[in-house]
PDB file of C-alpha atoms in Angstrom:
ATOM      1  CA  MET A   1     -28.728  -2.487 -84.449  1.00 60.00           C
ATOM      2  CA  LYS A   2     -30.518  -5.508 -82.897  1.00 59.00           C
ATOM      3  CA  LYS A   3     -26.233  -7.335 -82.338  1.00 59.00           C
ATOM      4  CA  ILE A   4     -25.184  -4.372 -80.593  1.00 61.00           C
ATOM      5  CA  LEU A   5     -28.280  -4.261 -78.285  1.00 53.00           C
ATOM      6  CA  PHE A   6     -28.386  -8.437 -77.505  1.00 51.00           C
ATOM      7  CA  LEU A   7     -24.464  -8.156 -76.609  1.00 54.00           C
ATOM      8  CA  VAL A   8     -24.603  -4.520 -74.260  1.00 54.00           C
ATOM      9  CA  ALA A   9     -27.972  -7.102 -72.660  1.00 55.00           C
ATOM     10  CA  LEU A  10     -25.545  -9.663 -72.182  1.00 52.00           C
ATOM     11  CA  SER A  11     -22.706  -8.617 -71.126  1.00 58.00           C
ATOM     12  CA  PHE A  12     -24.903  -6.671 -68.235  1.00 54.00           C
ATOM     13  CA  VAL A  13     -26.732 -10.220 -66.985  1.00 53.00           C
ATOM     14  CA  VAL A  14     -22.175 -11.459 -67.188  1.00 52.00           C
ATOM     15  CA  LEU A  15     -21.380  -9.230 -65.336  1.00 53.00           C
ATOM     16  CA  GLY A  16     -23.871  -8.636 -63.291  1.00 56.00           C
ATOM     17  CA  CYS A  17     -23.597 -13.206 -62.519  1.00 52.00           C
ATOM     18  CA  LYS A  18     -20.865 -12.248 -60.996  1.00 51.00           C
ATOM     19  CA  ASN A  19     -20.488 -14.047 -58.070  1.00 51.00           C
ATOM     20  CA  GLU A  20     -17.227 -12.568 -56.560  1.00 49.00           C
ATOM     21  CA  LYS A  21     -16.683 -13.628 -53.468  1.00 49.00           C
ATOM     22  CA  THR A  22     -14.103 -11.503 -51.006  1.00 47.00           C
ATOM     23  CA  GLU A  23     -12.463 -12.495 -47.510  1.00 50.00           C
ATOM     24  CA  GLU A  24     -11.655  -9.790 -45.345  1.00 51.00           C
ATOM     25  CA  LYS A  25      -8.749 -11.412 -43.204  1.00 48.00           C
ATOM     26  CA  PRO A  26      -7.158 -10.128 -39.695  1.00 52.00           C
ATOM     27  CA  ALA A  27      -3.428  -8.615 -40.739  1.00 51.00           C
ATOM     28  CA  VAL A  28      -1.563 -10.162 -38.001  1.00 50.00           C
ATOM     29  CA  GLU A  29      -5.331 -13.011 -35.798  1.00 53.00           C
ATOM     30  CA  LYS A  30      -4.219 -11.868 -32.337  1.00 49.00           C
ATOM     31  CA  GLU A  31      -5.051 -15.347 -29.811  1.00 57.00           C
ATOM     32  CA  GLU A  32      -7.752 -14.645 -27.667  1.00 54.00           C
ATOM     33  CA  ILE A  33      -6.965 -15.356 -23.733  1.00 63.00           C
ATOM     34  CA  ALA A  34      -9.788 -15.945 -21.350  1.00 63.00           C
ATOM     35  CA  ILE A  35      -8.900 -15.261 -17.829  1.00 80.00           C
ATOM     36  CA  ASN A  36     -10.105 -17.844 -15.103  1.00 91.00           C
ATOM     37  CA  TYR A  37     -10.007 -17.438 -11.741  1.00 92.00           C
ATOM     38  CA  GLN A  38      -9.510 -19.109  -8.207  1.00 93.00           C
ATOM     39  CA  THR A  39     -11.244 -16.825  -5.494  1.00 95.00           C
ATOM     40  CA  PHE A  40     -10.915 -16.600  -2.012  1.00 96.00           C
ATOM     41  CA  GLY A  41     -12.545 -15.297   0.268  1.00 96.00           C
ATOM     42  CA  ASP A  42     -16.121 -13.071  -1.262  1.00 96.00           C
ATOM     43  CA  LYS A  43     -16.988 -12.958  -4.615  1.00 95.00           C
ATOM     44  CA  ILE A  44     -15.547 -10.812  -6.298  1.00 95.00           C
ATOM     45  CA  THR A  45     -14.870  -9.902 -10.448  1.00 93.00           C
ATOM     46  CA  ASP A  46     -11.861  -7.945 -12.052  1.00 93.00           C
ATOM     47  CA  GLU A  47     -14.018  -5.051 -13.446  1.00 94.00           C
ATOM     48  CA  ASN A  48     -12.556  -1.672 -12.189  1.00 95.00           C
ATOM     49  CA  VAL A  49      -9.544  -2.472 -10.769  1.00 96.00           C
ATOM     50  CA  LEU A  50      -7.179  -0.173 -10.063  1.00 96.00           C
ATOM     51  CA  THR A  51      -3.399  -0.404 -10.440  1.00 95.00           C
ATOM     52  CA  LYS A  52      -0.395  -0.798  -8.533  1.00 94.00           C
ATOM     53  CA  THR A  53      -0.104   3.253  -9.038  1.00 94.00           C
ATOM     54  CA  GLU A  54      -2.950   3.897  -8.422  1.00 95.00           C
ATOM     55  CA  MET A  55      -2.962   2.189  -5.327  1.00 96.00           C
ATOM     56  CA  ILE A  56       0.482   3.728  -4.198  1.00 94.00           C
ATOM     57  CA  ASP A  57      -1.068   7.370  -4.849  1.00 93.00           C
ATOM     58  CA  LYS A  58      -4.405   6.128  -2.957  1.00 93.00           C
ATOM     59  CA  TYR A  59      -2.002   5.124   0.181  1.00 93.00           C
ATOM     60  CA  LYS A  60       0.403   7.903  -0.148  1.00 91.00           C
ATOM     61  CA  ASP A  61      -2.909  10.767   1.319  1.00 89.00           C
ATOM     62  CA  LEU A  62      -3.608   8.227   4.035  1.00 92.00           C
ATOM     63  CA  LYS A  63      -2.348   8.617   7.595  1.00 89.00           C
ATOM     64  CA  PRO A  64      -2.631   6.206  10.403  1.00 86.00           C
ATOM     65  CA  GLY A  65      -6.191   5.902  11.122  1.00 88.00           C
ATOM     66  CA  ASP A  66      -8.112   5.993   7.861  1.00 92.00           C
ATOM     67  CA  THR A  67      -9.480   4.026   5.827  1.00 95.00           C
ATOM     68  CA  VAL A  68     -10.160   2.620   2.155  1.00 95.00           C
ATOM     69  CA  THR A  69     -12.306   0.410   0.484  1.00 97.00           C
ATOM     70  CA  VAL A  70     -10.882  -0.643  -2.579  1.00 97.00           C
ATOM     71  CA  LYS A  71      -9.835  -2.925  -5.680  1.00 97.00           C
ATOM     72  CA  PHE A  72      -6.307  -2.913  -7.303  1.00 97.00           C
ATOM     73  CA  ALA A  73      -3.745  -5.292  -8.517  1.00 97.00           C
ATOM     74  CA  ALA A  74      -0.142  -6.583  -7.929  1.00 97.00           C
ATOM     75  CA  THR A  75       2.066  -8.320  -7.032  1.00 97.00           C
ATOM     76  CA  VAL A  76       2.368 -10.831  -4.407  1.00 97.00           C
ATOM     77  CA  LYS A  77       6.073 -10.786  -2.769  1.00 95.00           C
ATOM     78  CA  ASP A  78       5.513 -13.151  -0.198  1.00 93.00           C
ATOM     79  CA  VAL A  79       3.054 -15.821   1.817  1.00 94.00           C
ATOM     80  CA  CYS A  80       3.490 -17.082   5.136  1.00 91.00           C
ATOM     81  CA  GLN A  81       4.804 -19.773   4.845  1.00 90.00           C
ATOM     82  CA  LYS A  82       3.304 -21.985   8.351  1.00 89.00           C
ATOM     83  CA  LYS A  83      -0.309 -21.222   6.949  1.00 90.00           C
ATOM     84  CA  GLY A  84      -1.579 -18.744   4.231  1.00 92.00           C
ATOM     85  CA  CYS A  85      -2.352 -16.618   6.293  1.00 93.00           C
ATOM     86  CA  TRP A  86      -1.200 -13.486   5.317  1.00 94.00           C
ATOM     87  CA  MET A  87       1.280 -12.030   2.522  1.00 96.00           C
ATOM     88  CA  ASN A  88       2.809  -9.211   1.492  1.00 95.00           C
ATOM     89  CA  LEU A  89       2.801  -6.885  -2.752  1.00 97.00           C
ATOM     90  CA  GLU A  90       4.925  -5.092  -4.365  1.00 96.00           C
ATOM     91  CA  MET A  91       3.795  -2.162  -3.773  1.00 94.00           C
ATOM     92  CA  GLY A  92       7.120   0.558  -5.322  1.00 89.00           C
ATOM     93  CA  GLU A  93       9.703   1.108  -2.676  1.00 88.00           C
ATOM     94  CA  GLN A  94       7.378  -0.403  -0.110  1.00 89.00           C
ATOM     95  CA  GLU A  95       5.518  -3.587   0.376  1.00 92.00           C
ATOM     96  CA  ALA A  96       1.704  -3.937   1.792  1.00 95.00           C
ATOM     97  CA  MET A  97       1.156  -6.277   4.474  1.00 94.00           C
ATOM     98  CA  VAL A  98      -2.495  -7.850   3.284  1.00 96.00           C
ATOM     99  CA  ARG A  99      -4.499 -10.053   6.200  1.00 95.00           C
ATOM    100  CA  PHE A 100      -7.588 -11.208   5.472  1.00 96.00           C
ATOM    101  CA  LYS A 101     -10.618 -10.641   7.440  1.00 94.00           C
ATOM    102  CA  ASP A 102     -12.246 -12.123  10.429  1.00 93.00           C
ATOM    103  CA  TYR A 103      -9.557 -15.044   9.050  1.00 91.00           C
ATOM    104  CA  GLY A 104     -11.840 -16.119   7.327  1.00 93.00           C
ATOM    105  CA  PHE A 105      -9.024 -17.809   4.607  1.00 95.00           C
ATOM    106  CA  PHE A 106      -5.941 -18.118   3.164  1.00 95.00           C
ATOM    107  CA  MET A 107      -3.411 -18.536   1.218  1.00 96.00           C
ATOM    108  CA  PRO A 108      -1.594 -20.807  -1.585  1.00 95.00           C
ATOM    109  CA  LYS A 109       1.450 -20.917  -0.349  1.00 93.00           C
ATOM    110  CA  ASP A 110       3.190 -20.763  -3.635  1.00 93.00           C
ATOM    111  CA  ILE A 111       1.983 -17.859  -4.999  1.00 95.00           C
ATOM    112  CA  ALA A 112       5.283 -15.372  -4.405  1.00 94.00           C
ATOM    113  CA  GLY A 113       5.536 -13.388  -7.956  1.00 95.00           C
ATOM    114  CA  GLN A 114       2.031 -13.630  -9.321  1.00 95.00           C
ATOM    115  CA  GLU A 115      -0.133 -11.360 -10.223  1.00 96.00           C
ATOM    116  CA  ILE A 116      -3.628 -11.239  -8.188  1.00 97.00           C
ATOM    117  CA  ILE A 117      -6.754  -8.389  -7.419  1.00 97.00           C
ATOM    118  CA  VAL A 118      -8.044  -7.604  -3.877  1.00 97.00           C
ATOM    119  CA  ASN A 119     -10.749  -6.248  -2.814  1.00 98.00           C
ATOM    120  CA  GLY A 120     -11.885  -4.491   0.643  1.00 97.00           C
ATOM    121  CA  LYS A 121      -9.905  -2.087   3.217  1.00 97.00           C
ATOM    122  CA  ALA A 122      -6.599  -0.462   3.077  1.00 97.00           C
ATOM    123  CA  TYR A 123      -4.792   1.402   5.927  1.00 96.00           C
ATOM    124  CA  VAL A 124      -1.583   2.634   6.892  1.00 94.00           C
ATOM    125  CA  GLU A 125      -0.923   1.554  10.740  1.00 89.00           C
ATOM    126  CA  GLU A 126       3.182   1.478  12.724  1.00 87.00           C
ATOM    127  CA  MET A 127       3.933  -2.239  14.094  1.00 85.00           C
ATOM    128  CA  SER A 128       5.403  -3.036  16.340  1.00 90.00           C
ATOM    129  CA  VAL A 129       8.480  -4.577  17.015  1.00 91.00           C
ATOM    130  CA  GLU A 130       6.964  -7.231  18.301  1.00 92.00           C
ATOM    131  CA  ASP A 131       4.666  -8.137  15.612  1.00 89.00           C
ATOM    132  CA  GLN A 132       7.460  -7.153  12.709  1.00 87.00           C
ATOM    133  CA  ARG A 133       9.617  -9.883  14.399  1.00 91.00           C
ATOM    134  CA  HIS A 134       6.114 -12.774  14.062  1.00 89.00           C
ATOM    135  CA  TYR A 135       6.120 -11.412  10.374  1.00 84.00           C
ATOM    136  CA  ALA A 136       9.613 -12.041   9.649  1.00 87.00           C
ATOM    137  CA  GLU A 137       9.383 -15.671  11.380  1.00 86.00           C
ATOM    138  CA  ASP A 138       6.316 -16.330   9.997  1.00 81.00           C
ATOM    139  CA  GLY A 139       8.345 -15.441   6.936  1.00 79.00           C
ATOM    140  CA  GLY A 140      10.993 -17.527   7.021  1.00 83.00           C
ATOM    141  CA  LYS A 141      13.583 -14.576   8.654  1.00 87.00           C
ATOM    142  CA  SER A 142      16.966 -16.055   9.751  1.00 91.00           C
ATOM    143  CA  ALA A 143      17.982 -15.633  13.534  1.00 91.00           C
ATOM    144  CA  GLU A 144      19.721 -12.758  12.458  1.00 93.00           C
ATOM    145  CA  GLU A 145      17.171 -10.931  10.340  1.00 91.00           C
ATOM    146  CA  ILE A 146      14.809 -11.365  13.497  1.00 90.00           C
ATOM    147  CA  ALA A 147      17.102  -9.522  15.548  1.00 92.00           C
ATOM    148  CA  ALA A 148      17.940  -6.551  13.768  1.00 93.00           C
ATOM    149  CA  ILE A 149      14.163  -5.866  13.922  1.00 92.00           C
ATOM    150  CA  THR A 150      14.577  -3.194  16.569  1.00 91.00           C
ATOM    151  CA  GLU A 151      12.466  -0.167  15.649  1.00 91.00           C
ATOM    152  CA  THR A 152       8.637   0.867  15.161  1.00 89.00           C
ATOM    153  CA  LYS A 153       7.302   0.929  11.306  1.00 86.00           C
ATOM    154  CA  ARG A 154       4.909   3.059   9.057  1.00 85.00           C
ATOM    155  CA  THR A 155       3.436  -0.047   7.476  1.00 88.00           C
ATOM    156  CA  LEU A 156       1.336  -0.278   4.447  1.00 94.00           C
ATOM    157  CA  ALA A 157      -1.321  -2.978   5.187  1.00 95.00           C
ATOM    158  CA  PHE A 158      -4.526  -3.463   3.940  1.00 97.00           C
ATOM    159  CA  GLU A 159      -6.816  -5.942   5.165  1.00 97.00           C
ATOM    160  CA  ALA A 160      -8.936  -8.575   1.724  1.00 97.00           C
ATOM    161  CA  ASP A 161     -12.169  -9.602   1.795  1.00 97.00           C
ATOM    162  CA  GLY A 162     -11.556 -11.139  -1.391  1.00 97.00           C
ATOM    163  CA  VAL A 163      -8.821 -12.286  -3.112  1.00 97.00           C
ATOM    164  CA  LEU A 164      -8.594 -13.022  -7.654  1.00 97.00           C
ATOM    165  CA  ILE A 165      -5.956 -15.242  -8.966  1.00 96.00           C
ATOM    166  CA  PRO A 166      -5.872 -15.287 -12.037  1.00 90.00           C
ATOM    167  CA  GLU A 167      -5.657 -19.176 -13.746  1.00 86.00           C
ATOM    168  CA  VAL A 168      -4.329 -18.640 -17.788  1.00 61.00           C
ATOM    169  CA  GLU A 169      -5.982 -20.956 -20.288  1.00 59.00           C
ATOM    170  CA  LYS A 170      -5.705 -20.661 -24.113  1.00 50.00           C
ATOM    171  CA  GLN A 171      -8.598 -20.535 -26.356  1.00 49.00           C
TER     172      GLN A 171
END
């Protein structure tokens, strides 16, 4: 009987002292990506940013003279090639013409195709033929394209007080 109790006690000690380490590994390891931004104009964050679709809905509700303060992300279509004093953002069937508050800052001329974040005031305007031709010339359009502009146009406009251009780095 003493032998049986000794064996039972020994088995509890052996099982209790067993030091098993189990490591859980994720099925797929995800690569972390930190986004740093170049900031232009006022310092802004990448929080509470509307999507392009949400911004298009806001533009639909605006009439000439209305403004709405927003922050949204969109892709740059083109930039003023003279000094970066304006840019156009892709907004579905239309573009939004972005100018910078008090001409206080300018954009790099080579950011077409990049998704950026802008903060400021959105509005719609009737752009004169003269202004359309001026911006077409700054954008590098041909003389024929500029001459083809003959009517005022309802445009989506934006006065940015801050812009973030992402720089993606792997960690």
